Amino acid sequence: MTNLPGDRRYTRAHEWAMESDGRILVGITDYAQDQLGDVVYVGLPEVGTMVTAGEPLGEVESTKSVADVYSPVTGTVLEKNSEAEQAPEVINSDPYGRGWLVAVDASGSALEELMGADEYQQWLEQEVDS
Amino acid sequence: MTEFAGWDMPLQYEGVVTEHRAVRNQAGVFDVSHLGKLRLGGPSARTALERALTADLATLEAGRAAYGFVLQDDGGCLDDVFVYRLGESQWLVVPNAANVAVVKNALRAAGATEVEDAWDRWAILALQGPSSTAAFESVWPSRGVSELRLHAWRTVEELGADGFVARTGYTGERGYELYIAWAQAEAAFERLLDAGCTPVGLGARDTLRLEMGYALHGHELGPEINPLEAGLGWAIAWNQPFRGREALLAVRGSGPSRSLFGVRCSSPGVPRRGCEVIAGDDVVGEVTSGNFSPTVGTGIALALGPAPAPEPGAEVAIKIRGRLIEGAIAKPPFIERALTKSNK
C-alpha cells in the first residue's frame, strides 16, 4: 500500500506540493519512486528559475528509466535540495521528507486546485486498474 | 516483470542496486532459463560447429565450455554463444533468447543434421558472487564445485536427468550456471534463497555485465558490428573454417575501422544507448550501453567510434538529452573483480 500523507496536495503525474514557511516544497510521491526503482540521478533547476504548473521542472532517473518531474505550481525556484542531488537514493527512502526536490515561492500558486490525498488515492487506483 | 524475447522475466525483485550489491558482496541467483538451448549430436555435428562457430572446437574437451560467435559472410555478428561439450559427440549451444532461430538456422546451414531445440530440457539458474561456492555446497554438499575451473562443468545428479553445473556466468564474479530439469528448478531456486542467496533480475544482470565491459548482442555486437570492432578477437579460432572468416581476416589485416571503448563519468548523469561521446569539437563515438554503476558510484558507458579510440584517461563528454556530462576514457572492466584477477 502506498504511503499518502494528508498534509499536502498531489498531481496526476505523481508529484506532491506542500506549503512550508511561506514556500511550496515539491517532490515525487511514494508511488512514483516505487515505480521508478532505484533513483540514481536527479536533475533540478537552478535557484531563480521560473517554473510553470504542468511543465517539466527537472528529471529523475533510475537504473531502469528516466522520468520528467512536472511542476505542480507556477513560481520561482528559491532552493533546490542538494542532498537529493548528491545522494538521489534519499528520494526512494524518504520521498515526502528528505527527498524533497525544490522549494518554490508561494505567489501565484493555487494548491487547492491540486488533488487531496483521498482524490489522489482514487486516481492511483484507477490508473493501476486501467 | 517485463517481456523479453517472448519470455516474462523479472526486471527486479527488491531493487536493481540492492541485487547488484548482493552479487558483488555475497551471492545472487538469477533465473536465466530463457537462454537458448540447442543440442547437437551425430557424426555431422563437429564439422558443422567448426563451420558455424568461431569458438575453438579442437581444444574443447568434454567437460568444458567455450565462448564464440556466429557470423555472417561479411563478419557481422549474428549472435554470441557458449558451447558446452557434453560428450564425445554431443554439444550444447547456448544462444541469446532472441537469436535461437537464427543460430539454429546457421547450424543447419553449416551441415548439422541433428539440432534439437532443447529449451524444455533444462531450466537455468545462475548462481553468482563471492559466496556462490559456499551457497552451492550448503545445498548440495561434496559435489566438488570448488575445484571446477573457469568454463568447466560437471554432472550433478540432484539437478535431474542431464543436470549439470558449469563455472560460467556474466557478472565477473566467481559463479556457476546450473542446468536443472524443469521439475526440480523451483525447489532448487528456493533452496538457494534459503541458503542466503538474493534473487536477482534482468536489471542487475545488465549493470553487473556492464561494469565488466562484457558485450551484449544487439548493443556491442550485431550484424553491423564485427567481433574485432568489439575487441573480442580472443574468441576467434582463426584456423577453423568458420563462416565469415575471409571477411574477418581482411578486417584483421587492415585493422578494424571502429573500436569499442569505455567511458567513466565524473559528473552526475546516466549515459544511455545512442548518446554521443564528444572530445573537443569532435564526436568520437556513440554509447552502445550505459547505466549507473553501483560499484563505481557514477555513470559508465561502452561506446563505439572510429578507430583508434581515444587513449584511456582522455577527457570526453557524453551528451545526455542535450546536457554535457564530463567523463574520461576508461579501459573496461570498470572495476576490479574476481575474474579480472589472476585466480581465474
Short mmCIF file of C-alpha atoms in Angstrom, two decimals:
data_model
loop_
_atom_site.label_atom_id
_atom_site.label_comp_id
_atom_site.label_asym_id
_atom_site.label_seq_id
_atom_site.Cartn_x
_atom_site.Cartn_y
_atom_site.Cartn_z
CA MET A 1 0.00 0.00 0.00
CA THR A 2 1.42 3.34 -0.99
CA ASN A 3 2.02 5.98 1.65
CA LEU A 4 -0.08 9.19 1.28
CA PRO A 5 0.31 11.90 3.90
CA GLY A 6 -2.75 14.13 4.30
CA ASP A 7 -0.75 17.32 4.81
CA ARG A 8 -0.09 18.03 1.13
CA ARG A 9 -1.59 18.11 -2.39
CA TYR A 10 -0.95 15.76 -5.33
CA THR A 11 -0.84 15.78 -9.14
CA ARG A 12 -1.86 13.19 -11.71
CA ALA A 13 1.79 12.94 -12.75
CA HIS A 14 2.66 11.80 -9.20
CA GLU A 15 4.24 14.91 -7.73
CA TRP A 16 3.35 16.41 -4.36
CA ALA A 17 3.34 20.03 -3.19
CA MET A 18 3.16 21.35 0.35
CA GLU A 19 3.31 24.80 1.93
CA SER A 20 6.11 25.20 4.45
CA ASP A 21 7.30 28.52 5.92
CA GLY A 22 5.71 30.50 3.11
CA ARG A 23 7.32 28.39 0.38
CA ILE A 24 5.97 25.47 -1.63
CA LEU A 25 8.01 22.30 -1.30
CA VAL A 26 7.78 19.94 -4.28
CA GLY A 27 8.66 16.25 -4.56
CA ILE A 28 7.55 12.98 -6.12
CA THR A 29 5.18 10.53 -4.47
CA ASP A 30 5.91 7.20 -2.85
CA TYR A 31 4.10 5.54 -5.76
CA ALA A 32 6.35 7.37 -8.27
CA GLN A 33 9.60 6.38 -6.54
CA ASP A 34 8.39 2.78 -6.25
CA GLN A 35 7.56 2.65 -9.97
CA LEU A 36 10.92 4.14 -10.94
CA GLY A 37 13.01 1.85 -8.77
CA ASP A 38 16.46 2.88 -7.53
CA VAL A 39 16.88 6.59 -8.29
CA VAL A 40 20.48 7.24 -9.37
CA TYR A 41 20.27 10.76 -10.77
CA VAL A 42 18.14 13.83 -10.26
CA GLY A 43 18.36 16.94 -12.42
CA LEU A 44 16.98 20.08 -10.73
CA PRO A 45 16.57 23.68 -11.92
CA GLU A 46 18.91 26.38 -10.60
CA VAL A 47 17.72 28.81 -7.94
CA GLY A 48 15.92 31.68 -9.66
CA THR A 49 14.49 29.56 -12.48
CA MET A 50 10.84 30.25 -13.34
CA VAL A 51 8.75 27.10 -13.30
CA THR A 52 5.23 26.71 -14.66
CA ALA A 53 2.49 24.43 -13.38
CA GLY A 54 2.20 21.37 -15.62
CA GLU A 55 5.59 21.88 -17.29
CA PRO A 56 8.78 19.92 -16.62
CA LEU A 57 10.96 21.32 -13.86
CA GLY A 58 13.52 18.56 -13.78
CA GLU A 59 14.11 14.86 -14.20
CA VAL A 60 14.51 11.82 -12.05
CA GLU A 61 16.39 8.83 -13.41
CA SER A 62 16.61 5.29 -12.10
CA THR A 63 18.63 2.28 -13.22
CA LYS A 64 15.56 1.41 -15.33
CA SER A 65 14.25 4.64 -16.81
CA VAL A 66 14.11 8.42 -16.77
CA ALA A 67 11.03 10.48 -15.88
CA ASP A 68 10.29 14.18 -16.15
CA VAL A 69 9.12 15.87 -12.99
CA TYR A 70 6.30 18.32 -13.76
CA SER A 71 5.94 21.38 -11.60
CA PRO A 72 2.71 21.34 -9.58
CA VAL A 73 2.86 25.13 -9.22
CA THR A 74 3.96 28.31 -11.03
CA GLY A 75 6.67 30.41 -9.45
CA THR A 76 10.39 30.93 -8.94
CA VAL A 77 12.73 28.29 -7.53
CA LEU A 78 14.01 29.51 -4.16
CA GLU A 79 16.07 26.48 -3.22
CA LYS A 80 16.93 23.05 -4.59
CA ASN A 81 17.66 20.01 -2.47
CA SER A 82 21.39 19.50 -2.92
CA GLU A 83 21.30 16.45 -0.65
CA ALA A 84 18.96 14.75 -3.14
CA GLU A 85 21.27 15.75 -6.00
CA GLN A 86 24.29 14.23 -4.27
CA ALA A 87 22.55 11.17 -2.82
CA PRO A 88 19.49 10.53 -5.02
CA GLU A 89 18.61 7.35 -3.07
CA VAL A 90 17.02 9.64 -0.46
CA ILE A 91 14.14 10.04 -2.95
CA ASN A 92 13.46 6.31 -2.57
CA SER A 93 13.92 6.14 1.17
CA ASP A 94 12.08 9.34 2.17
CA PRO A 95 10.10 10.75 -0.78
CA TYR A 96 7.92 13.00 1.41
CA GLY A 97 10.69 14.24 3.70
CA ARG A 98 14.41 14.45 2.99
CA GLY A 99 13.73 13.50 -0.64
CA TRP A 100 12.01 16.80 -1.50
CA LEU A 101 13.24 18.34 -4.76
CA VAL A 102 12.72 22.11 -4.88
CA ALA A 103 11.21 24.97 -2.88
CA VAL A 104 9.19 27.45 -4.96
CA ASP A 105 7.88 30.88 -3.96
CA ALA A 106 4.22 30.77 -2.97
CA SER A 107 2.94 33.67 -5.03
CA GLY A 108 0.59 32.76 -7.82
CA SER A 109 0.17 29.14 -6.77
CA ALA A 110 -3.17 27.62 -6.02
CA LEU A 111 -2.55 24.41 -4.13
CA GLU A 112 -6.27 23.85 -3.59
CA GLU A 113 -6.62 23.15 -7.33
CA LEU A 114 -4.45 20.05 -6.88
CA MET A 115 -5.78 16.76 -5.55
CA GLY A 116 -6.02 15.89 -1.88
CA ALA A 117 -4.75 12.56 -0.59
CA ASP A 118 -8.15 10.83 -0.98
CA GLU A 119 -8.63 12.05 -4.54
CA TYR A 120 -5.07 11.06 -5.50
CA GLN A 121 -5.64 7.66 -3.93
CA GLN A 122 -8.69 7.18 -6.19
CA TRP A 123 -6.68 8.36 -9.20
CA LEU A 124 -3.97 5.84 -8.40
CA GLU A 125 -6.48 3.00 -8.11
CA GLN A 126 -7.96 3.98 -11.47
CA GLU A 127 -4.57 4.22 -13.11
CA VAL A 128 -3.33 0.93 -11.71
CA ASP A 129 -6.55 -0.84 -12.76
CA SER A 130 -6.60 0.55 -16.28
CA MET B 1 8.10 -8.28 -14.70
CA THR B 2 9.00 -7.47 -18.26
CA GLU B 3 8.62 -9.16 -21.62
CA PHE B 4 11.97 -10.27 -23.06
CA ALA B 5 12.30 -12.28 -26.29
CA GLY B 6 8.87 -13.81 -25.66
CA TRP B 7 9.55 -14.67 -22.01
CA ASP B 8 8.08 -12.99 -18.93
CA MET B 9 11.19 -12.06 -16.97
CA PRO B 10 11.68 -10.40 -13.59
CA LEU B 11 13.33 -6.99 -14.16
CA GLN B 12 13.92 -6.69 -10.44
CA TYR B 13 12.90 -8.26 -7.15
CA GLU B 14 13.96 -5.89 -4.32
CA GLY B 15 15.68 -3.30 -6.47
CA VAL B 16 18.48 -3.19 -9.02
CA VAL B 17 21.11 -1.62 -6.76
CA THR B 18 20.41 -3.93 -3.80
CA GLU B 19 20.54 -7.00 -6.06
CA HIS B 20 23.68 -5.78 -7.79
CA ARG B 21 25.48 -5.31 -4.45
CA ALA B 22 24.33 -8.73 -3.23
CA VAL B 23 26.11 -10.34 -6.20
CA ARG B 24 29.28 -8.26 -5.69
CA ASN B 25 29.41 -8.86 -1.92
CA GLN B 26 27.69 -12.23 -1.25
CA ALA B 27 25.73 -14.27 -3.77
CA GLY B 28 22.74 -13.84 -6.02
CA VAL B 29 20.65 -16.25 -8.04
CA PHE B 30 19.17 -15.42 -11.46
CA ASP B 31 16.58 -17.38 -13.41
CA VAL B 32 18.06 -17.35 -16.93
CA SER B 33 16.01 -20.24 -18.31
CA HIS B 34 15.14 -18.02 -21.27
CA LEU B 35 18.59 -18.63 -22.78
CA GLY B 36 18.52 -20.80 -25.89
CA LYS B 37 19.50 -24.47 -25.63
CA LEU B 38 20.37 -26.16 -28.91
CA ARG B 39 21.64 -29.72 -28.64
CA LEU B 40 23.72 -31.19 -31.42
CA GLY B 41 24.78 -34.74 -31.94
CA GLY B 42 25.65 -37.24 -34.59
CA PRO B 43 28.56 -37.58 -36.99
CA SER B 44 27.95 -34.21 -38.69
CA ALA B 45 27.91 -32.12 -35.51
CA ARG B 46 31.62 -31.42 -35.02
CA THR B 47 32.23 -30.32 -38.60
CA ALA B 48 29.09 -28.19 -38.59
CA LEU B 49 30.14 -26.44 -35.39
CA GLU B 50 33.56 -25.67 -36.85
CA ARG B 51 31.84 -24.05 -39.83
CA ALA B 52 29.28 -22.17 -37.73
CA LEU B 53 31.25 -21.00 -34.68
CA THR B 54 34.46 -19.08 -34.02
CA ALA B 55 34.98 -20.93 -30.70
CA ASP B 56 37.90 -23.34 -30.84
CA LEU B 57 36.35 -26.81 -31.24
CA ALA B 58 39.75 -28.51 -31.46
CA THR B 59 40.66 -27.71 -27.86
CA LEU B 60 37.14 -28.07 -26.46
CA GLU B 61 37.18 -31.26 -24.42
CA ALA B 62 34.15 -32.98 -22.92
CA GLY B 63 33.50 -31.35 -19.56
CA ARG B 64 34.33 -27.87 -20.79
CA ALA B 65 32.63 -24.89 -22.45
CA ALA B 66 33.87 -22.12 -24.76
CA TYR B 67 32.68 -18.70 -25.91
CA GLY B 68 32.43 -17.67 -29.55
CA PHE B 69 30.42 -16.07 -32.33
CA VAL B 70 28.06 -17.00 -35.14
CA LEU B 71 28.97 -14.72 -38.05
CA GLN B 72 27.57 -13.66 -41.39
CA ASP B 73 29.67 -13.84 -44.55
CA ASP B 74 30.68 -10.18 -44.05
CA GLY B 75 31.91 -10.83 -40.50
CA GLY B 76 28.88 -9.19 -38.84
CA CYS B 77 27.80 -10.97 -35.69
CA LEU B 78 24.53 -12.94 -35.69
CA ASP B 79 24.98 -13.97 -32.08
CA ASP B 80 27.47 -14.70 -29.35
CA VAL B 81 27.11 -18.12 -27.74
CA PHE B 82 28.55 -20.52 -25.22
CA VAL B 83 29.12 -24.05 -26.49
CA TYR B 84 29.34 -26.90 -23.98
CA ARG B 85 30.83 -30.22 -24.98
CA LEU B 86 28.51 -32.68 -23.28
CA GLY B 87 30.17 -35.86 -24.56
CA GLU B 88 32.41 -37.26 -27.27
CA SER B 89 29.91 -36.27 -29.98
CA GLN B 90 27.32 -34.23 -28.07
CA TRP B 91 27.32 -30.45 -27.78
CA LEU B 92 25.02 -27.81 -26.31
CA VAL B 93 24.98 -24.37 -27.92
CA VAL B 94 23.51 -21.58 -25.75
CA PRO B 95 22.45 -18.54 -27.82
CA ASN B 96 20.73 -15.38 -26.64
CA ALA B 97 16.98 -15.94 -26.30
CA ALA B 98 16.16 -13.55 -29.14
CA ASN B 99 18.52 -15.35 -31.55
CA VAL B 100 17.60 -19.01 -31.12
CA ALA B 101 16.03 -19.35 -34.57
CA VAL B 102 18.93 -17.53 -36.29
CA VAL B 103 21.53 -19.74 -34.62
CA LYS B 104 19.54 -22.90 -35.29
CA ASN B 105 19.36 -21.99 -38.97
CA ALA B 106 23.08 -21.20 -39.06
CA LEU B 107 23.91 -24.60 -37.54
CA ARG B 108 21.67 -26.33 -40.07
CA ALA B 109 23.19 -24.34 -42.94
CA ALA B 110 26.63 -25.42 -41.71
CA GLY B 111 25.59 -29.06 -42.12
CA ALA B 112 24.27 -30.09 -38.71
CA THR B 113 21.58 -32.68 -39.28
CA GLU B 114 20.57 -33.28 -35.65
CA VAL B 115 19.78 -29.96 -33.97
CA GLU B 116 17.31 -30.27 -31.12
CA ASP B 117 15.72 -27.17 -29.62
CA ALA B 118 16.09 -28.39 -26.05
CA TRP B 119 14.56 -25.33 -24.37
CA ASP B 120 12.37 -27.51 -22.17
CA ARG B 121 15.08 -29.96 -21.16
CA TRP B 122 16.65 -27.58 -18.63
CA ALA B 123 15.87 -24.55 -16.57
CA ILE B 124 19.00 -22.46 -15.95
CA LEU B 125 19.84 -20.77 -12.66
CA ALA B 126 22.90 -18.52 -12.50
CA LEU B 127 24.44 -18.52 -9.02
CA GLN B 128 26.98 -15.71 -8.87
CA GLY B 129 29.06 -13.93 -6.25
CA PRO B 130 31.98 -14.46 -3.85
CA SER B 131 29.79 -16.68 -1.61
CA SER B 132 28.42 -18.75 -4.50
CA THR B 133 30.60 -21.79 -3.78
CA ALA B 134 29.59 -21.84 -0.12
CA ALA B 135 25.92 -21.44 -1.06
CA PHE B 136 26.10 -24.29 -3.58
CA GLU B 137 27.87 -26.56 -1.11
CA SER B 138 25.41 -25.85 1.66
CA VAL B 139 22.58 -27.06 -0.60
CA TRP B 140 24.43 -29.83 -2.48
CA PRO B 141 27.48 -30.83 -0.41
CA SER B 142 30.55 -32.64 -1.73
CA ARG B 143 29.96 -32.09 -5.45
CA GLY B 144 33.46 -30.73 -5.95
CA VAL B 145 32.32 -27.41 -7.44
CA SER B 146 35.15 -25.57 -5.66
CA GLU B 147 37.60 -27.43 -7.89
CA LEU B 148 35.79 -26.56 -11.15
CA ARG B 149 37.99 -24.46 -13.41
CA LEU B 150 36.59 -21.49 -15.28
CA HIS B 151 34.32 -22.75 -18.12
CA ALA B 152 34.39 -26.35 -16.84
CA TRP B 153 31.23 -28.26 -15.91
CA ARG B 154 30.31 -31.47 -14.16
CA THR B 155 27.24 -33.64 -13.72
CA VAL B 156 25.21 -33.19 -10.54
CA GLU B 157 22.69 -35.98 -10.00
CA GLU B 158 20.38 -33.89 -7.80
CA LEU B 159 19.81 -31.44 -10.68
CA GLY B 160 17.84 -34.13 -12.50
CA ALA B 161 18.42 -36.23 -15.61
CA ASP B 162 21.11 -34.44 -17.70
CA GLY B 163 21.59 -31.93 -14.86
CA PHE B 164 24.97 -30.25 -14.60
CA VAL B 165 26.74 -27.27 -13.06
CA ALA B 166 29.15 -25.09 -15.04
CA ARG B 167 31.60 -22.43 -13.91
CA THR B 168 30.23 -19.84 -16.28
CA GLY B 169 28.47 -16.53 -15.79
CA TYR B 170 28.02 -12.94 -16.89
CA THR B 171 28.90 -10.94 -13.78
CA GLY B 172 32.69 -11.08 -13.35
CA GLU B 173 32.26 -12.84 -10.02
CA ARG B 174 33.10 -16.41 -9.19
CA GLY B 175 29.92 -18.28 -10.00
CA TYR B 176 28.04 -21.11 -11.58
CA GLU B 177 25.27 -21.80 -14.01
CA LEU B 178 23.03 -24.70 -13.02
CA TYR B 179 21.33 -26.64 -15.79
CA ILE B 180 18.40 -28.25 -13.97
CA ALA B 181 15.46 -30.40 -15.01
CA TRP B 182 12.44 -28.04 -15.07
CA ALA B 183 10.59 -30.14 -12.48
CA GLN B 184 13.36 -29.58 -9.94
CA ALA B 185 14.13 -25.95 -10.75
CA GLU B 186 11.69 -24.17 -8.47
CA ALA B 187 12.76 -26.19 -5.43
CA ALA B 188 16.42 -25.56 -6.29
CA PHE B 189 15.77 -21.80 -6.53
CA GLU B 190 14.01 -21.84 -3.15
CA ARG B 191 16.83 -23.82 -1.54
CA LEU B 192 19.41 -21.33 -2.80
CA LEU B 193 17.34 -18.47 -1.36
CA ASP B 194 17.13 -20.36 1.95
CA ALA B 195 20.93 -20.66 1.79
CA GLY B 196 21.12 -16.86 1.84
CA CYS B 197 21.24 -16.02 -1.87
CA THR B 198 19.46 -12.89 -3.10
CA PRO B 199 17.11 -13.26 -6.10
CA VAL B 200 18.39 -11.06 -8.96
CA GLY B 201 16.51 -9.77 -12.01
CA LEU B 202 17.42 -8.65 -15.52
CA GLY B 203 18.12 -5.07 -14.40
CA ALA B 204 21.09 -6.03 -12.23
CA ARG B 205 22.21 -8.67 -14.74
CA ASP B 206 22.75 -5.74 -17.10
CA THR B 207 24.53 -3.41 -14.64
CA LEU B 208 26.79 -6.28 -13.49
CA ARG B 209 27.89 -7.20 -17.01
CA LEU B 210 28.30 -3.54 -17.94
CA GLU B 211 30.75 -2.95 -15.05
CA MET B 212 32.83 -5.80 -16.52
CA GLY B 213 32.59 -4.43 -20.06
CA TYR B 214 31.01 -7.67 -21.30
CA ALA B 215 29.35 -7.35 -24.71
CA LEU B 216 25.59 -7.75 -25.08
CA HIS B 217 24.39 -8.81 -28.53
CA GLY B 218 22.28 -6.06 -30.07
CA HIS B 219 24.42 -3.44 -28.31
CA GLU B 220 28.18 -4.09 -28.54
CA LEU B 221 27.81 -6.86 -31.15
CA GLY B 222 25.39 -7.24 -34.01
CA PRO B 223 25.06 -7.83 -37.74
CA GLU B 224 26.59 -4.36 -38.22
CA ILE B 225 29.33 -4.80 -35.60
CA ASN B 226 32.00 -7.46 -36.03
CA PRO B 227 33.88 -9.04 -33.11
CA LEU B 228 37.18 -7.31 -33.94
CA GLU B 229 35.49 -3.91 -33.65
CA ALA B 230 34.17 -5.07 -30.29
CA GLY B 231 37.69 -6.06 -29.21
CA LEU B 232 36.84 -9.76 -28.96
CA GLY B 233 39.44 -11.29 -31.25
CA TRP B 234 40.48 -13.66 -28.44
CA ALA B 235 37.30 -15.69 -29.01
CA ILE B 236 38.17 -16.50 -32.62
CA ALA B 237 39.89 -19.73 -33.66
CA TRP B 238 41.48 -18.44 -36.87
CA ASN B 239 42.50 -21.91 -38.06
CA GLN B 240 38.90 -23.06 -38.10
CA PRO B 241 36.84 -22.76 -41.33
CA PHE B 242 34.02 -20.70 -39.77
CA ARG B 243 31.61 -18.68 -41.85
CA GLY B 244 32.73 -15.05 -42.10
CA ARG B 245 36.41 -15.96 -41.75
CA GLU B 246 37.56 -14.41 -45.06
CA ALA B 247 35.88 -11.08 -44.28
CA LEU B 248 37.24 -11.08 -40.74
CA LEU B 249 40.77 -11.89 -41.94
CA ALA B 250 40.56 -8.80 -44.16
CA VAL B 251 39.44 -6.72 -41.17
CA ARG B 252 42.31 -8.14 -39.16
CA GLY B 253 44.74 -7.27 -41.92
CA SER B 254 43.72 -3.64 -42.29
CA GLY B 255 42.66 -3.14 -38.66
CA PRO B 256 39.02 -2.56 -37.68
CA SER B 257 37.62 0.79 -38.78
CA ARG B 258 35.78 1.23 -35.49
CA SER B 259 36.59 0.28 -31.93
CA LEU B 260 34.72 -0.17 -28.68
CA PHE B 261 35.86 1.81 -25.64
CA GLY B 262 34.69 2.66 -22.14
CA VAL B 263 33.77 5.97 -20.56
CA ARG B 264 33.64 6.63 -16.84
CA CYS B 265 31.58 9.73 -15.98
CA SER B 266 32.85 12.22 -13.43
CA SER B 267 29.76 14.41 -13.19
CA PRO B 268 26.23 13.20 -12.32
CA GLY B 269 24.11 11.74 -15.10
CA VAL B 270 23.25 8.39 -16.63
CA PRO B 271 24.56 7.73 -20.14
CA ARG B 272 22.25 5.68 -22.32
CA ARG B 273 22.46 3.92 -25.67
CA GLY B 274 22.62 6.39 -28.55
CA CYS B 275 24.21 9.27 -26.60
CA GLU B 276 27.11 10.96 -28.40
CA VAL B 277 30.62 10.89 -26.94
CA ILE B 278 32.44 14.15 -27.61
CA ALA B 279 36.12 15.09 -27.34
CA GLY B 280 36.83 18.74 -28.01
CA ASP B 281 34.71 19.58 -31.06
CA ASP B 282 34.57 16.03 -32.39
CA VAL B 283 32.08 13.24 -31.94
CA VAL B 284 34.34 10.28 -31.15
CA GLY B 285 31.69 7.65 -30.57
CA GLU B 286 28.17 6.65 -29.68
CA VAL B 287 27.12 4.89 -26.50
CA THR B 288 26.13 1.25 -27.07
CA SER B 289 25.27 0.55 -23.40
CA GLY B 290 25.25 2.87 -20.42
CA ASN B 291 23.91 2.99 -16.90
CA PHE B 292 24.70 3.97 -13.36
CA SER B 293 27.41 1.77 -11.85
CA PRO B 294 26.50 0.87 -8.26
CA THR B 295 30.13 -0.12 -7.55
CA VAL B 296 31.84 2.93 -9.10
CA GLY B 297 29.08 5.31 -7.99
CA THR B 298 28.89 7.18 -11.31
CA GLY B 299 27.59 6.62 -14.80
CA ILE B 300 29.60 4.27 -17.01
CA ALA B 301 29.27 3.52 -20.70
CA LEU B 302 30.55 1.38 -23.54
CA ALA B 303 30.77 3.26 -26.83
CA LEU B 304 31.68 2.55 -30.42
CA GLY B 305 33.53 5.04 -32.57
CA PRO B 306 36.06 5.41 -35.39
CA ALA B 307 39.35 3.62 -34.66
CA PRO B 308 41.60 4.33 -32.94
CA ALA B 309 39.64 5.15 -29.80
CA PRO B 310 40.99 7.99 -27.66
CA GLU B 311 43.62 6.92 -25.10
CA PRO B 312 42.46 5.86 -21.62
CA GLY B 313 42.34 8.91 -19.39
CA ALA B 314 41.46 11.30 -22.22
CA GLU B 315 38.74 13.72 -21.18
CA VAL B 316 35.43 13.42 -23.03
CA ALA B 317 31.83 14.48 -22.56
CA ILE B 318 28.65 12.47 -23.10
CA LYS B 319 25.64 14.34 -24.43
CA ILE B 320 22.59 13.22 -22.47
CA ARG B 321 19.34 14.84 -23.63
CA GLY B 322 21.17 17.99 -24.63
CA ARG B 323 23.28 18.19 -21.47
CA LEU B 324 27.03 17.50 -21.49
CA ILE B 325 28.29 15.13 -18.80
CA GLU B 326 32.03 15.08 -18.12
CA GLY B 327 33.98 11.85 -18.13
CA ALA B 328 37.14 10.13 -19.20
CA ILE B 329 38.02 7.25 -21.49
CA ALA B 330 38.48 4.08 -19.44
CA LYS B 331 39.56 0.60 -20.43
CA PRO B 332 36.91 -1.90 -19.27
CA PRO B 333 36.41 -3.62 -16.89
CA PHE B 334 35.43 -0.58 -14.85
CA ILE B 335 36.03 -2.44 -11.60
CA GLU B 336 38.49 -4.99 -10.25
CA ARG B 337 36.72 -8.30 -9.64
CA ALA B 338 37.41 -11.99 -9.19
CA LEU B 339 37.65 -12.70 -12.91
CA THR B 340 39.90 -9.73 -13.63
CA LYS B 341 42.49 -11.01 -11.16
CA SER B 342 44.86 -13.92 -11.53
CA ASN B 343 42.64 -16.53 -9.84
CA LYS B 344 40.78 -17.49 -12.98
#
